[in-house]
XYZ file of C-alpha atoms in Angstrom:
364
model
C -0.876 45.452 -106.357
C -1.326 41.902 -107.382
C -4.378 40.208 -106.113
C -3.906 37.061 -103.947
C -5.376 33.932 -105.376
C -8.772 33.166 -103.920
C -9.388 29.800 -102.255
C -12.286 27.644 -103.062
C -15.043 27.368 -100.438
C -13.923 23.822 -99.436
C -10.337 24.865 -98.832
C -11.274 27.825 -96.667
C -13.021 25.427 -94.189
C -10.351 22.683 -94.046
C -7.476 24.996 -93.233
C -8.900 26.289 -89.904
C -9.770 22.709 -88.876
C -6.218 21.562 -89.517
C -4.925 24.541 -87.550
C -7.159 23.890 -84.534
C -6.261 20.181 -84.566
C -2.596 20.972 -84.552
C -3.044 23.304 -81.599
C -5.016 20.730 -79.607
C -2.427 18.039 -80.352
C 0.329 20.309 -79.141
C -1.532 21.118 -75.927
C -2.296 17.441 -75.254
C 1.353 16.444 -75.724
C 2.426 19.250 -73.436
C 0.085 18.100 -70.723
C 1.380 14.502 -70.915
C 5.003 15.613 -70.817
C 4.289 17.951 -67.903
C 2.555 15.214 -65.917
C 5.450 12.832 -66.415
C 7.895 15.503 -65.297
C 5.886 16.292 -62.133
C 5.623 12.618 -61.219
C 9.337 12.104 -61.688
C 10.257 15.021 -59.432
C 7.614 14.616 -56.688
C 9.084 14.020 -53.137
C 8.525 10.641 -51.432
C 6.218 10.057 -48.398
C 6.878 12.593 -45.615
C 7.831 11.371 -42.099
C 5.054 11.331 -39.527
C 5.038 14.218 -37.117
C 6.514 13.577 -33.691
C 4.890 14.391 -30.347
C 4.214 18.082 -29.941
C 4.204 18.765 -33.686
C 7.953 18.270 -34.150
C 9.023 16.032 -37.033
C 10.092 12.603 -35.945
C 13.817 11.992 -36.171
C 14.731 9.792 -39.095
C 17.009 6.848 -38.590
C 20.517 7.345 -39.882
C 23.593 5.218 -39.695
C 24.813 7.200 -36.720
C 21.557 6.538 -34.873
C 22.033 2.772 -34.909
C 23.553 1.026 -31.879
C 27.235 0.277 -32.236
C 28.079 -3.182 -33.427
C 28.421 -5.641 -30.590
C 26.948 -3.271 -27.988
C 25.558 -5.215 -25.055
C 22.326 -4.522 -23.206
C 22.608 -2.407 -20.056
C 23.433 -4.554 -17.049
C 21.259 -4.286 -13.946
C 22.841 -2.606 -10.986
C 23.728 -4.722 -7.997
C 20.830 -5.418 -5.652
C 21.321 -3.206 -2.599
C 19.446 -5.688 -0.416
C 16.794 -4.849 2.153
C 16.756 -1.305 3.527
C 18.966 -0.854 6.540
C 17.197 0.080 9.751
C 17.732 3.488 11.275
C 17.600 3.440 15.051
C 16.301 6.712 16.413
C 15.911 8.065 19.880
C 12.993 10.161 20.947
C 9.410 10.205 19.748
C 8.134 7.210 17.768
C 6.341 9.529 15.357
C 7.577 9.101 11.787
C 9.940 11.646 10.320
C 8.813 13.653 7.311
C 8.933 11.537 4.184
C 10.441 12.994 1.026
C 8.012 11.106 -1.166
C 5.064 9.906 0.861
C 2.892 7.322 -0.899
C -0.090 8.850 -2.647
C -3.505 7.944 -1.229
C -5.236 5.100 -3.027
C -8.785 5.298 -4.227
C -11.147 5.763 -1.313
C -12.384 2.543 0.194
C -16.000 3.640 -0.163
C -18.729 4.553 2.256
C -19.801 0.994 2.995
C -18.122 -1.507 5.273
C -16.957 -3.832 2.488
C -14.361 -3.135 -0.191
C -11.959 -5.042 -2.421
C -9.584 -7.455 -0.693
C -7.778 -8.545 -3.834
C -4.597 -10.444 -3.009
C -1.424 -10.717 -5.081
C -0.986 -13.861 -7.178
C 1.501 -15.300 -4.679
C -0.947 -15.484 -1.812
C 0.899 -16.412 1.370
C -0.984 -18.950 3.452
C -1.112 -18.797 7.217
C 1.837 -20.702 8.727
C 0.626 -23.644 10.796
C 2.813 -25.627 13.185
C 5.822 -25.243 15.416
C 9.079 -23.658 14.283
C 12.613 -24.273 15.538
C 12.689 -22.700 18.986
C 9.005 -21.715 18.854
C 5.793 -23.543 19.771
C 2.619 -22.342 18.057
C -0.087 -21.239 20.499
C -2.543 -19.398 18.216
C -3.541 -19.383 14.557
C -6.402 -17.589 12.768
C -7.220 -17.178 9.079
C -10.875 -16.054 9.359
C -12.277 -18.868 7.235
C -14.975 -20.110 9.642
C -17.528 -17.800 8.015
C -18.655 -14.199 7.779
C -19.593 -11.923 10.678
C -21.554 -8.746 9.847
C -20.648 -5.281 11.015
C -21.756 -5.048 14.624
C -21.563 -8.810 15.193
C -17.869 -9.377 15.854
C -16.492 -11.590 17.308
C -19.549 -13.801 16.766
C -18.434 -17.256 15.661
C -14.845 -16.220 16.434
C -15.643 -15.504 20.086
C -13.521 -18.391 21.391
C -10.456 -16.907 19.661
C -11.033 -13.130 19.687
C -11.998 -10.291 21.993
C -12.979 -6.729 21.003
C -10.848 -5.598 24.017
C -12.541 -2.186 24.318
C -16.278 -1.510 24.123
C -17.883 1.271 22.082
C -16.970 4.744 23.288
C -13.728 3.791 25.027
C -11.240 6.630 24.428
C -8.247 5.791 22.286
C -4.731 7.164 22.780
C -5.626 10.583 21.371
C -8.976 10.911 23.164
C -7.505 10.153 26.585
C -6.302 13.740 26.637
C -9.779 15.146 25.906
C -12.679 15.900 28.190
C -15.464 13.312 28.300
C -18.275 14.488 26.054
C -15.857 16.388 23.827
C -13.843 13.457 22.488
C -13.137 13.407 18.772
C -11.875 9.809 18.478
C -12.322 6.450 20.147
C -12.853 2.703 19.872
C -16.154 1.581 18.346
C -15.838 -2.118 17.468
C -19.544 -2.453 16.619
C -19.131 0.128 13.855
C -15.711 -0.990 12.649
C -15.205 -4.780 12.802
C -16.580 -7.458 10.478
C -15.390 -10.635 8.761
C -15.954 -11.429 5.083
C -14.103 -13.111 2.224
C -11.667 -14.698 4.666
C -10.407 -11.450 6.218
C -11.024 -9.371 9.305
C -12.184 -5.970 8.009
C -11.674 -2.788 10.009
C -13.909 -0.112 8.465
C -12.324 3.173 9.518
C -14.513 6.261 9.294
C -16.006 9.123 11.314
C -19.518 9.721 12.597
C -20.748 12.976 14.107
C -17.229 14.349 14.296
C -15.750 11.258 15.988
C -13.159 9.143 14.145
C -13.637 5.471 14.929
C -11.188 2.618 15.376
C -10.917 -0.721 17.167
C -8.345 -2.855 18.972
C -9.272 -6.549 18.686
C -6.978 -9.051 20.385
C -6.433 -12.813 20.073
C -7.688 -15.098 22.828
C -5.507 -18.091 23.623
C -7.301 -21.424 23.993
C -8.584 -22.056 27.511
C -8.280 -18.474 28.766
C -11.294 -17.120 30.634
C -9.927 -13.939 32.176
C -8.169 -10.990 30.551
C -5.488 -10.507 29.487
C -6.343 -13.329 27.106
C -2.954 -13.749 25.397
C -0.335 -12.850 27.995
C 3.079 -14.485 27.674
C 6.735 -13.768 28.321
C 8.552 -13.727 24.961
C 6.978 -14.866 21.723
C 6.823 -14.706 17.955
C 3.954 -12.704 16.395
C 3.157 -12.707 12.686
C 0.294 -10.949 10.855
C -0.626 -10.561 7.184
C -2.360 -7.272 6.381
C -2.936 -4.382 4.023
C -4.739 -1.028 4.277
C -6.169 1.788 2.249
C -4.173 5.009 2.296
C -6.031 7.026 4.944
C -4.401 10.219 6.235
C -5.067 10.624 9.936
C -5.834 6.957 10.679
C -3.055 4.789 12.092
C -2.152 1.351 13.329
C 0.004 0.489 16.335
C -0.293 -3.284 16.581
C 1.544 -3.845 19.795
C 2.745 -5.842 22.723
C 1.701 -4.013 25.896
C 2.925 -4.836 29.415
C 0.449 -6.768 31.521
C 1.722 -4.771 34.501
C 0.594 -1.542 32.769
C 3.860 -0.024 33.972
C 4.832 2.093 30.989
C 7.460 2.805 29.852
C 9.311 0.897 32.590
C 8.117 -2.483 31.330
C 8.343 -1.476 27.684
C 6.187 -1.530 24.559
C 6.749 -3.172 21.178
C 4.906 -1.858 18.071
C 4.926 -3.447 14.613
C 3.505 -2.517 12.204
C 2.965 1.093 13.219
C 2.313 4.332 11.328
C -0.145 6.694 9.683
C -1.889 4.707 6.942
C -1.100 7.324 4.291
C 2.637 7.073 4.969
C 4.958 4.138 5.613
C 5.304 1.192 7.944
C 7.783 1.256 10.799
C 8.580 -0.647 14.000
C 9.110 0.973 17.406
C 10.451 -0.166 20.755
C 9.785 1.872 23.905
C 11.613 1.606 27.193
C 13.810 3.403 29.702
C 17.112 4.821 28.514
C 19.794 6.838 30.295
C 17.598 9.948 30.199
C 14.224 8.352 30.870
C 11.679 7.277 28.225
C 13.494 6.286 25.050
C 12.464 4.848 21.685
C 14.177 2.916 18.900
C 12.500 3.128 15.492
C 13.189 0.917 12.454
C 11.949 2.026 9.036
C 11.705 -0.197 5.958
C 10.038 2.734 4.086
C 7.238 0.595 2.659
C 3.602 1.799 2.342
C 0.610 -0.019 3.809
C -1.312 -0.337 0.546
C -0.064 -3.805 -0.511
C -0.250 -7.110 1.308
C 2.586 -7.543 3.818
C 3.599 -9.931 6.571
C 4.991 -8.298 9.714
C 6.749 -10.546 12.220
C 8.147 -9.726 15.654
C 10.485 -12.158 17.391
C 10.827 -11.268 21.074
C 13.473 -13.246 22.927
C 15.496 -12.639 26.112
C 17.659 -9.589 25.479
C 16.777 -9.432 21.774
C 13.951 -8.326 19.445
C 14.086 -8.742 15.678
C 11.548 -7.281 13.236
C 10.843 -8.851 9.835
C 8.780 -7.464 6.950
C 7.900 -9.946 4.215
C 10.628 -12.262 5.467
C 13.385 -9.636 5.489
C 14.918 -8.400 8.713
C 14.491 -4.644 9.141
C 16.293 -4.343 12.470
C 17.434 -5.886 15.726
C 17.190 -4.332 19.188
C 19.331 -5.549 22.083
C 18.655 -2.777 24.576
C 15.391 -1.880 26.357
C 14.098 -5.388 25.605
C 11.070 -6.080 27.856
C 11.421 -8.924 30.325
C 7.885 -8.943 31.748
C 4.759 -10.644 30.329
C 3.001 -8.726 27.555
C -0.312 -8.990 25.708
C -0.974 -8.495 21.979
C -3.522 -6.060 20.453
C -4.292 -4.947 16.884
C -4.682 -1.342 18.032
C -6.121 0.708 15.164
C -7.067 4.335 15.805
C -6.504 7.906 14.605
C -4.705 11.216 15.113
C -1.047 10.143 15.214
C 0.349 13.253 13.499
C -2.996 14.771 12.503
C -6.647 13.748 12.572
C -8.546 12.419 9.531
C -10.853 14.554 7.443
C -14.531 14.133 8.422
C -15.355 12.289 5.192
C -12.268 10.059 5.150
C -13.121 6.363 5.151
C -11.513 3.104 4.153
C -10.368 -0.278 5.357
C -7.642 -2.237 7.073
C -7.663 -5.943 6.255
C -6.154 -8.740 8.332
C -5.725 -11.988 6.387
C -4.297 -14.051 9.226
C -2.561 -13.972 12.593
C -0.139 -16.585 13.943
C 1.534 -16.580 17.380
C 4.207 -18.785 18.926
C 5.607 -19.125 22.445
C 9.315 -19.443 22.985
C 10.470 -22.985 23.810
C-alpha cells in the first residue's frame, strides 16, 4: 500500500483554519438570506380587536355608502301630545316607562336649583283679555326654613299651620296621622326660588300649601276670583310618594258641585297631568289631560279659566281644553304639596320642589 505524502507542519494548521472559515462564511450567508426571506413574507399590522374580543370588521368596497346616498331625513314632528280625557278617578294610570328617580335632594333644606340656559323670566303686565293682579319671583331676599313668609308676608300665606291634616291624613285618627302640612319645616326662600323641602319626621311625611295674597286683602280667602289665568314656573326632585296638586278650590267649599281645577298634579316620581273635577251625569266626574312629561326639569304650567272653557298649557303648548263641568263660582289658588297619592313615601325619602315664579291675571 502506497504511503500518502506527509504534509509539513505549517500546512497541517492552515487547512483546518480555511475549513472553519468556509463553514462560518456559509452559516453567516445563510442567516442573512433567511432574515431577508422572513422579512419579505411577514404579515402586515393586524387589525385591532373589536369590543368583546371579536376582530374589528375591516372596511371593504361593499362597506362604503353608495355614491350619492343622502343623510337620513328626520321624521315629521308629531306636535305636542294629544290630551286624553278620562272619566273617573284623577289618579294617574300606570306608566309604561315611568321616569327614573333623580339623585336624592339631600338631607338639608337647600339643594341645587340650576336652571336651563333659556331661563324664562316672570311675565309682567296685562295680556289681551287678561289683567294682571299678582306677580312674584322671590327676589326680595332669602327667608330661612321656619321663617316663611317673612318678608313676603304681604304677598303670601302659609294657608295651613303645622299639624293640619292633608288630604290623606283627613281619613286618619288624630294622633295616628302619618302625613300633614308643616310649613315651618318645609318652606324657605333662597337663590330666587321658593323651596319646599319634602321629607318625613317621626313617621310623618310633611308638605305645605302656600297661597298667594292679592294686594289689599285682609281676610281669607286671600286670592278669590271668578275666572282667571294662573301661571307658575317650577321643577321637582323625583320623590315617590310625594305629590303636588296645585289647584283652584271653590270658595263655597261645595265639592264637587262647584268644581276643582288641578294643574300641575301628580306623584313627583311620575308625570305631570291636569285634572278637572265636577258633576257629570252619574255624579262626581273627572277629566284628566296628560302631556306625559316628568317633573324633574323646569316647566311653566298655565291654566286659563274662562266662562264655559278651561285650557291647560305646559311650556306654551296646549295640552287640552275642557268645555264641560267648568266652574262658575269664585275659586282660590293654592300650591298644595303633600303625600300619599298612590302610595306613601319611604321614611328616608327627601327632596325639593322649587317655585321660580307665580303670575296671576283676572279676566277682563
